[in-house]
Coordinates of N, CA, C and O in Angstrom, one line a residue:
T1 N 107.0 83.0 106.2 CA 108.3 83.5 105.8 C 109.2 82.4 105.4 O 109.3 81.4 106.2
K2 N 109.6 82.5 104.3 CA 110.5 81.4 103.7 C 112.0 81.8 103.9 O 112.4 82.9 103.5
T3 N 112.7 80.9 104.4 CA 114.2 81.0 104.6 C 114.9 80.2 103.6 O 114.8 78.9 103.7
I4 N 115.7 80.8 102.7 CA 116.5 80.0 101.8 C 117.9 79.8 102.6 O 118.5 80.7 103.0
I5 N 118.3 78.6 102.6 CA 119.5 78.2 103.4 C 120.7 78.7 102.6 O 120.9 78.3 101.4
T6 N 121.6 79.4 103.2 CA 122.8 79.9 102.6 C 124.0 79.3 103.2 O 124.0 78.9 104.4
P7 N 125.1 79.3 102.6 CA 126.3 78.7 103.1 C 126.8 79.2 104.5 O 127.2 78.5 105.4
N8 N 126.5 80.6 104.7 CA 127.0 81.1 106.1 C 126.1 80.6 107.3 O 126.4 80.8 108.4
M9 N 125.0 79.9 107.0 CA 124.1 79.4 107.9 C 124.5 77.9 108.3 O 124.1 77.4 109.3
R10 N 125.3 77.3 107.5 CA 125.8 75.9 107.7 C 127.0 75.7 108.6 O 127.9 76.5 108.6
D11 N 126.9 74.6 109.3 CA 128.2 74.1 109.9 C 128.9 73.4 108.8 O 128.5 72.4 108.3
N12 N 130.1 74.0 108.4 CA 130.8 73.5 107.2 C 131.5 72.1 107.4 O 132.2 71.6 106.5
N13 N 131.5 71.5 108.6 CA 132.1 70.2 108.8 C 131.2 69.1 108.6 O 131.3 68.1 109.4
R14 N 130.4 69.2 107.7 CA 129.4 68.1 107.4 C 129.5 67.6 106.1 O 129.9 68.3 105.1
S15 N 129.0 66.3 105.9 CA 129.2 65.7 104.6 C 128.1 66.2 103.5 O 128.4 66.1 102.3
L16 N 127.1 66.8 103.9 CA 126.0 67.3 103.1 C 125.4 66.2 102.2 O 124.9 66.4 101.1
K17 N 125.4 64.8 102.6 CA 124.8 63.8 101.9 C 123.3 64.1 101.6 O 122.8 63.9 100.7
V18 N 122.7 64.8 102.8 CA 121.4 65.3 102.6 C 121.5 66.7 103.2 O 122.1 66.9 104.3
K19 N 121.0 67.8 102.4 CA 121.2 69.1 102.9 C 119.8 69.9 102.9 O 119.0 69.5 102.0
F20 N 119.7 70.9 103.7 CA 118.6 71.8 103.6 C 118.7 72.8 102.5 O 119.7 73.4 102.2
L21 N 117.5 73.0 101.8 CA 117.4 74.0 100.9 C 116.6 75.3 101.3 O 117.0 76.4 101.1
S22 N 115.4 75.0 102.0 CA 114.7 76.0 102.6 C 113.8 75.5 103.7 O 113.6 74.3 103.9
I23 N 113.4 76.5 104.5 CA 112.6 76.2 105.7 C 111.6 77.4 105.8 O 111.9 78.5 105.7
E24 N 110.2 77.1 105.9 CA 109.3 78.1 106.1 C 108.1 77.7 107.0 O 107.9 76.6 107.2
H25 N 107.6 78.7 107.7 CA 106.3 78.6 108.5 C 105.2 78.2 107.6 O 104.9 79.0 106.6
V26 N 104.5 77.2 107.9 CA 103.4 76.8 107.1 C 102.2 77.8 107.1 O 101.6 78.1 106.1
K27 N 102.0 78.4 108.2 CA 100.8 79.4 108.3 C 101.2 80.7 107.7 O 100.3 81.6 107.7
G28 N 102.4 80.9 107.2 CA 102.7 82.2 106.5 C 103.1 83.3 107.5 O 103.4 84.4 107.1
S29 N 103.1 83.0 108.8 CA 103.5 84.0 109.8 C 104.4 83.3 110.8 O 104.3 82.1 111.0
D30 N 105.3 84.1 111.5 CA 106.2 83.5 112.5 C 105.7 83.8 113.9 O 106.4 83.7 114.8
V31 N 104.4 84.2 114.0 CA 103.9 84.6 115.3 C 102.8 83.5 115.7 O 101.9 83.2 114.9
Y32 N 103.0 83.0 117.0 CA 102.1 81.9 117.5 C 101.6 82.2 118.9 O 102.3 83.0 119.6
A33 N 100.6 81.5 119.4 CA 100.3 81.4 120.8 C 101.1 80.3 121.4 O 101.5 79.4 120.8
S34 N 101.2 80.3 122.7 CA 102.1 79.3 123.4 C 101.5 77.8 123.2 O 102.2 76.9 123.3
D35 N 100.2 77.7 123.0 CA 99.6 76.4 123.0 C 99.3 76.0 121.5 O 98.7 74.9 121.2
E36 N 99.9 76.7 120.6 CA 99.6 76.5 119.2 C 100.7 75.6 118.6 O 101.9 75.7 118.9
N37 N 100.2 74.7 117.7 CA 101.3 73.8 117.0 C 102.1 74.7 116.1 O 101.5 75.7 115.5
I38 N 103.4 74.4 115.9 CA 104.3 75.3 115.1 C 104.7 74.4 114.0 O 105.5 73.4 114.2
A39 N 104.3 74.6 112.8 CA 104.5 73.8 111.6 C 105.4 74.4 110.5 O 105.3 75.7 110.3
F40 N 106.4 73.6 110.0 CA 107.3 74.2 109.1 C 107.2 73.2 107.8 O 107.0 72.1 107.9
E41 N 107.5 73.8 106.6 CA 107.7 73.1 105.4 C 109.2 73.1 105.2 O 109.7 74.2 105.1
I42 N 109.8 72.0 105.1 CA 111.3 71.9 104.9 C 111.6 71.2 103.6 O 111.1 70.1 103.4
L43 N 112.4 71.8 102.8 CA 112.8 71.2 101.5 C 114.3 70.8 101.7 O 115.2 71.6 102.1
V44 N 114.5 69.4 101.4 CA 115.9 68.9 101.5 C 116.2 68.4 100.2 O 115.4 68.0 99.3
E45 N 117.6 68.1 100.0 CA 118.0 67.5 98.8 C 119.2 66.5 99.1 O 120.0 66.8 100.0
A46 N 119.1 65.4 98.4 CA 120.2 64.4 98.8 C 121.2 64.3 97.6 O 120.9 64.3 96.4
E47 N 122.5 64.2 98.0 CA 123.6 64.0 97.1 C 123.8 62.5 97.0 O 124.3 62.0 96.0
K48 N 123.4 61.8 98.1 CA 123.5 60.3 98.0 C 122.2 59.8 98.6 O 121.6 60.4 99.4
A49 N 121.9 58.5 98.3 CA 120.7 58.0 98.8 C 120.9 57.5 100.3 O 122.0 57.2 100.7
V50 N 119.9 57.9 101.1 CA 120.0 57.7 102.6 C 118.7 57.2 103.0 O 117.6 57.7 102.6
E51 N 118.8 56.1 103.9 CA 117.5 55.6 104.5 C 117.4 56.0 106.0 O 118.5 56.2 106.6
Q52 N 116.2 56.1 106.4 CA 116.0 56.4 107.9 C 116.6 57.7 108.4 O 117.2 57.8 109.4
C53 N 116.4 58.7 107.5 CA 116.8 60.1 107.9 C 115.8 60.7 108.9 O 114.6 60.3 108.9
R54 N 116.3 61.5 109.8 CA 115.4 62.2 110.7 C 115.9 63.8 110.8 O 117.0 64.1 110.3
I55 N 115.0 64.5 111.3 CA 115.3 66.0 111.4 C 115.3 66.3 112.9 O 114.4 65.8 113.7
N56 N 116.3 67.1 113.4 CA 116.2 67.6 114.7 C 116.1 69.1 114.7 O 116.4 69.7 113.8
C57 N 115.5 69.6 115.8 CA 115.3 71.1 115.9 C 115.8 71.5 117.3 O 115.4 70.8 118.2
T58 N 116.5 72.5 117.4 CA 116.9 73.1 118.7 C 116.3 74.6 118.7 O 116.5 75.3 117.8
I59 N 115.6 74.9 119.9 CA 115.0 76.1 120.0 C 115.9 76.9 121.0 O 116.3 76.4 122.1
R60 N 116.3 78.2 120.6 CA 117.2 78.9 121.4 C 116.6 80.3 121.6 O 115.9 80.8 120.9
T61 N 117.0 81.0 122.8 CA 116.7 82.3 123.0 C 117.5 83.2 122.1 O 118.5 82.7 121.6
P62 N 117.2 84.4 121.9 CA 118.0 85.3 120.9 C 119.4 85.4 121.4 O 120.3 85.7 120.5
D63 N 119.7 85.3 122.7 CA 121.2 85.4 123.1 C 121.9 84.0 123.1 O 123.0 83.9 123.5
G64 N 121.2 83.0 122.5 CA 121.9 81.8 122.2 C 121.7 80.6 123.2 O 122.2 79.5 123.1
L65 N 120.9 80.8 124.3 CA 120.7 79.8 125.2 C 119.8 78.7 124.7 O 118.6 79.1 124.3
S66 N 120.2 77.5 124.7 CA 119.4 76.4 124.2 C 118.4 76.1 125.2 O 118.6 75.8 126.4
L67 N 117.1 76.1 124.8 CA 115.9 75.7 125.6 C 115.5 74.3 125.6 O 115.2 73.7 126.5
C68 N 115.5 73.8 124.2 CA 115.0 72.4 124.1 C 115.5 71.9 122.7 O 115.8 72.7 121.8
N69 N 115.5 70.6 122.7 CA 115.9 69.9 121.5 C 114.8 68.9 121.1 O 114.2 68.3 122.0
N70 N 114.5 68.7 119.9 CA 113.5 67.7 119.5 C 114.0 67.0 118.3 O 114.7 67.5 117.4
S71 N 113.7 65.6 118.3 CA 114.1 64.8 117.2 C 112.8 64.1 116.5 O 111.9 63.7 117.3
S72 N 112.8 64.2 115.2 CA 111.5 63.6 114.6 C 111.3 62.2 115.0 O 112.3 61.4 115.1
S73 N 110.1 61.8 115.2 CA 109.8 60.4 115.6 C 109.5 59.6 114.4 O 109.5 58.4 114.5
R74 N 109.3 60.3 113.2 CA 109.1 59.5 112.0 C 110.3 59.7 111.1 O 111.0 60.8 111.1
F75 N 110.7 58.8 110.3 CA 111.9 58.8 109.4 C 111.5 58.9 107.9 O 110.3 58.6 107.6
F76 N 112.4 59.3 107.1 CA 112.1 59.3 105.7 C 113.3 58.8 105.0 O 114.5 58.9 105.4
N77 N 113.0 58.2 103.7 CA 114.2 57.8 102.9 C 114.3 58.8 101.7 O 113.2 59.4 101.3
I78 N 115.4 59.0 101.1 CA 115.6 59.9 100.1 C 116.6 59.3 99.1 O 117.7 58.7 99.5
L79 N 116.4 59.4 97.8 CA 117.3 58.9 96.8 C 118.3 59.9 96.3 O 118.1 61.2 96.5
S80 N 119.3 59.5 95.7 CA 120.4 60.4 95.3 C 119.8 61.4 94.2 O 119.1 61.0 93.3
G81 N 120.0 62.7 94.4 CA 119.5 63.7 93.5 C 118.1 64.1 93.7 O 117.6 65.0 93.2
E82 N 117.4 63.4 94.7 CA 116.0 63.7 94.9 C 115.9 64.9 95.9 O 116.6 65.1 96.8
K83 N 114.8 65.7 95.6 CA 114.4 66.8 96.5 C 113.2 66.4 97.1 O 112.3 65.7 96.5
K84 N 113.0 66.6 98.4 CA 111.9 66.1 99.2 C 111.4 67.2 100.1 O 112.1 67.9 100.8
K85 N 110.1 67.5 100.0 CA 109.4 68.4 100.8 C 108.8 67.7 102.1 O 108.2 66.7 101.9
L86 N 109.1 68.2 103.3 CA 108.8 67.6 104.5 C 107.9 68.6 105.3 O 108.2 69.8 105.4
H87 N 107.0 68.0 106.0 CA 106.1 68.8 106.9 C 106.5 68.5 108.4 O 106.5 67.3 108.7
Y88 N 107.0 69.4 109.1 CA 107.6 69.1 110.5 C 106.8 70.0 111.4 O 106.7 71.2 111.3
T89 N 106.2 69.3 112.4 CA 105.4 70.1 113.4 C 105.8 69.9 114.8 O 106.0 68.8 115.3
L90 N 106.0 70.9 115.5 CA 106.2 70.9 117.0 C 104.8 71.0 117.6 O 104.1 72.0 117.5
I91 N 104.4 69.9 118.2 CA 103.0 69.8 118.7 C 103.0 70.5 120.1 O 103.6 70.1 121.1
N92 N 102.1 71.5 120.1 CA 101.8 72.3 121.3 C 103.1 72.4 122.3 O 103.1 71.9 123.4
P93 N 104.1 73.2 121.8 CA 105.4 73.2 122.5 C 105.3 74.0 123.9 O 106.2 73.9 124.7
G94 N 104.3 74.8 124.1 CA 104.1 75.5 125.3 C 105.2 76.5 125.6 O 105.6 76.7 126.8
L95 N 105.8 77.2 124.6 CA 106.8 78.1 124.8 C 106.2 79.4 125.5 O 105.1 79.8 125.3
A96 N 107.1 80.0 126.4 CA 106.7 81.3 127.0 C 106.7 82.4 126.0 O 107.3 82.3 124.9
I97 N 106.0 83.5 126.3 CA 106.0 84.6 125.5 C 107.3 85.2 125.2 O 108.2 85.3 126.2
G98 N 107.7 85.4 123.9 CA 109.1 85.9 123.7 C 109.4 85.6 122.3 O 108.7 84.9 121.5
C99 N 110.7 85.8 121.8 CA 111.2 85.4 120.5 C 112.2 84.3 120.7 O 112.9 84.3 121.7
Y100 N 112.3 83.6 119.5 CA 113.2 82.3 119.6 C 113.9 82.2 118.3 O 113.3 82.6 117.2
N101 N 115.0 81.6 118.2 CA 115.8 81.2 117.0 C 115.7 79.7 117.0 O 116.0 79.1 118.0
L102 N 115.6 79.1 115.8 CA 115.5 77.7 115.6 C 116.7 77.3 114.7 O 117.0 77.9 113.6
S103 N 117.3 76.2 115.1 CA 118.3 75.6 114.3 C 117.9 74.1 114.0 O 117.1 73.6 114.8
F104 N 118.3 73.7 112.8 CA 117.9 72.3 112.4 C 119.1 71.5 112.0 O 120.1 72.0 111.5
S105 N 119.0 70.2 112.1 CA 120.0 69.2 111.6 C 119.2 68.1 110.9 O 118.0 67.8 111.3
V106 N 119.8 67.5 109.9 CA 119.3 66.3 109.3 C 120.3 65.3 109.2 O 121.5 65.6 109.0
G107 N 119.9 64.0 109.5 CA 121.0 63.0 109.7 C 120.3 61.7 109.9 O 119.1 61.5 109.7
I108 N 121.2 60.8 110.5 CA 120.6 59.4 110.8 C 121.0 59.2 112.4 O 121.8 59.9 112.9
G109 N 120.3 58.2 112.9 CA 120.6 57.9 114.3 C 119.7 58.7 115.3 O 119.0 59.6 114.9
N110 N 120.0 58.5 116.6 CA 119.3 59.3 117.6 C 120.3 59.5 118.8 O 121.4 59.1 118.7
M111 N 119.7 60.2 119.8 CA 120.5 60.5 120.9 C 120.9 59.2 121.7 O 122.0 59.3 122.4
E112 N 120.2 58.1 121.6 CA 120.6 56.9 122.3 C 121.6 56.1 121.6 O 122.5 55.6 122.1
S113 N 121.4 55.9 120.3 CA 122.3 55.1 119.4 C 123.5 55.9 118.9 O 124.4 55.3 118.5
G114 N 123.4 57.3 118.9 CA 124.4 58.0 118.4 C 123.9 58.7 117.0 O 123.2 58.0 116.3
E115 N 124.2 59.9 116.9 CA 123.8 60.6 115.7 C 124.9 61.0 114.7 O 126.0 61.2 115.1
T116 N 124.6 61.0 113.4 CA 125.4 61.4 112.4 C 124.6 62.5 111.6 O 123.6 62.2 111.1
N117 N 125.0 63.7 111.7 CA 124.3 64.8 111.0 C 125.0 65.1 109.6 O 126.2 65.3 109.7
F118 N 124.2 65.1 108.6 CA 124.7 65.5 107.3 C 124.7 67.0 107.1 O 125.5 67.5 106.2
D119 N 123.8 67.7 107.7 CA 123.7 69.1 107.5 C 123.2 69.7 108.9 O 122.3 69.1 109.5
V120 N 123.8 70.8 109.3 CA 123.3 71.6 110.5 C 123.2 73.0 110.1 O 124.2 73.6 109.5
V121 N 122.0 73.6 110.3 CA 121.9 75.1 110.0 C 121.5 75.8 111.3 O 120.6 75.3 112.0
T122 N 122.3 76.8 111.6 CA 121.9 77.5 112.8 C 121.2 78.8 112.6 O 121.4 79.4 111.5
N123 N 120.4 79.2 113.5 CA 119.5 80.3 113.4 C 118.8 80.4 112.1 O 118.8 81.4 111.4
A124 N 118.2 79.3 111.6 CA 117.6 79.1 110.3 C 116.4 79.9 110.2 O 116.1 80.4 109.1
I125 N 115.6 80.0 111.3 CA 114.3 80.7 111.2 C 113.9 81.1 112.6 O 114.5 80.6 113.6
T126 N 113.1 82.2 112.7 CA 112.7 82.7 114.0 C 111.2 82.5 114.1 O 110.5 82.3 113.2
L127 N 110.9 82.7 115.4 CA 109.4 82.7 115.7 C 109.1 83.5 116.9 O 110.1 83.7 117.7
E128 N 107.9 83.9 117.1 CA 107.5 84.8 118.3 C 106.3 84.2 119.0 O 105.3 83.8 118.2
I129 N 106.3 84.1 120.2 CA 105.1 83.6 120.9 C 104.6 85.0 121.5 O 105.3 85.7 122.3
D130 N 103.4 85.4 121.1 CA 102.8 86.7 121.4 C 101.7 86.7 122.5 O 101.3 87.7 123.0
K131 N 101.2 85.5 122.8 CA 100.1 85.4 123.8 C 100.2 84.0 124.4 O 100.7 83.0 123.9
P132 N 99.7 84.0 125.7 CA 99.7 82.7 126.4 C 99.1 81.5 125.8 O 99.7 80.4 125.7
C133 N 97.9 81.7 125.2 CA 97.2 80.6 124.7 C 96.2 81.0 123.7 O 95.5 82.0 123.9
K134 N 95.9 80.1 122.7 CA 94.9 80.4 121.8 C 93.5 79.8 122.4 O 92.5 80.4 122.1
N135 N 93.7 78.8 123.2 CA 92.4 78.2 123.8 C 92.4 78.7 125.3 O 93.3 78.4 126.0
A136 N 91.3 79.3 125.6 CA 91.2 79.9 127.0 C 91.2 78.8 128.1 O 91.4 79.2 129.2
N137 N 91.0 77.6 127.7 CA 91.0 76.6 128.7 C 92.4 76.1 129.1 O 92.6 75.4 130.0
N138 N 93.4 76.5 128.3 CA 94.8 76.2 128.6 C 95.5 77.3 129.5 O 94.9 78.3 129.7
Y139 N 96.6 76.9 129.9 CA 97.4 77.9 130.8 C 98.9 77.8 130.3 O 99.2 77.0 129.5
Y140 N 99.7 78.7 130.8 CA 101.1 78.7 130.5 C 101.9 79.0 131.7 O 101.5 79.6 132.7
V141 N 103.1 78.5 131.7 CA 104.1 78.8 132.8 C 105.3 79.4 132.2 O 105.8 78.9 131.2
K142 N 105.9 80.4 132.8 CA 107.1 81.1 132.3 C 108.2 80.1 132.9 O 108.4 79.9 134.0
W143 N 109.1 79.6 131.9 CA 110.1 78.7 132.3 C 111.3 79.5 132.8 O 111.7 80.5 132.4
D144 N 111.9 78.9 133.8 CA 113.2 79.4 134.4 C 114.3 78.6 133.8 O 114.6 77.5 134.2
T145 N 114.7 79.1 132.5 CA 115.5 78.3 131.7 C 116.9 78.2 132.2 O 117.7 77.4 131.7
H146 N 117.3 78.9 133.3 CA 118.6 78.8 133.8 C 118.7 77.6 134.8 O 119.9 77.2 135.2
S147 N 117.6 77.1 135.3 CA 117.7 75.9 136.2 C 117.2 74.6 135.7 O 117.3 73.5 136.2
W148 N 116.6 74.6 134.5 CA 116.0 73.5 133.9 C 117.0 72.9 132.9 O 117.8 73.6 132.3
G149 N 116.9 71.6 132.6 CA 117.7 70.9 131.6 C 116.9 71.0 130.3 O 116.1 71.8 130.1
Y150 N 117.4 70.1 129.4 CA 116.7 70.0 128.1 C 115.3 69.5 128.3 O 115.0 68.8 129.1
I151 N 114.4 70.1 127.4 CA 113.1 69.6 127.4 C 112.8 69.0 126.0 O 113.1 69.7 125.0
L152 N 112.4 67.8 126.0 CA 112.1 67.1 124.7 C 110.7 67.3 124.3 O 109.7 67.1 125.1
M153 N 110.4 67.7 123.0 CA 109.1 68.0 122.6 C 108.6 67.0 121.6 O 109.4 66.4 120.9
Q154 N 107.3 66.8 121.6 CA 106.7 65.9 120.6 C 106.7 66.6 119.2 O 106.8 67.8 119.1
N155 N 106.6 65.8 118.2 CA 106.6 66.3 116.8 C 106.0 65.3 115.9 O 106.0 64.1 116.2
T156 N 105.7 65.6 114.7 CA 105.5 64.8 113.6 C 106.3 65.3 112.4 O 106.7 66.4 112.2
I157 N 106.5 64.3 111.4 CA 107.1 64.6 110.2 C 106.4 63.8 109.2 O 106.2 62.6 109.3
E158 N 106.1 64.4 108.0 CA 105.6 63.7 106.9 C 106.1 64.2 105.6 O 106.4 65.4 105.5
E159 N 106.1 63.3 104.6 CA 106.6 63.8 103.3 C 105.4 64.4 102.6 O 104.2 64.1 102.7
L160 N 105.7 65.5 101.9 CA 104.7 66.2 101.0 C 105.2 66.1 99.6 O 106.4 66.1 99.3
P161 N 104.2 66.1 98.6 CA 104.6 66.1 97.3 C 105.2 67.4 96.8 O 104.7 68.4 97.3
L162 N 106.1 67.3 95.9 CA 106.8 68.5 95.4 C 105.9 69.2 94.3 O 105.1 68.6 93.7

C-alpha cells in the first residue's frame, strides 16, 4: 500500500529542506508476523542540498500512545532538487499482535547531539501484526505499554535507484 504524503499529514512548522513524497510497504501488504522485518520504500525530495540526513520512525497505537522510536543508523546525502528512493527496514521489531500507526521524520542530528527535523509526517502509514511469529522457534511477549519507556529498535537504510 502506497501512501502519498499530503499537506494535512505534515507538521507545518518545518523548513521542508528535505520532504517526504511517499511511503509504502515493500512487500505490498501491511500485515506482518511479530518476528518479521518491516520494510518501507520511502521517496524524499530536497529543496536544498543536505548531508548526513537520517530518518526517524515512531510507532503508535491507534489511540496515539507512542510505543517506540527508531532512528536510522545509516545516513544519506541529497542534492538540491534531487529525489531519492530509500529502503528503510525495522529489523525484527517484535511488536505484539494488533494495529499500529507510524509517523516519520527526516532531518539531521540524533537524540544525543540534538535533532533538526525538516519534515514530520504523522500517521503516515499503518501496519498490522496478525500472528506471533513467522518462525516457530521464536516467541513473543505482549508488552505492557503503560509501564515501559521508549524502546529503541534496530533498522537499516539504503539508497535505491529511481
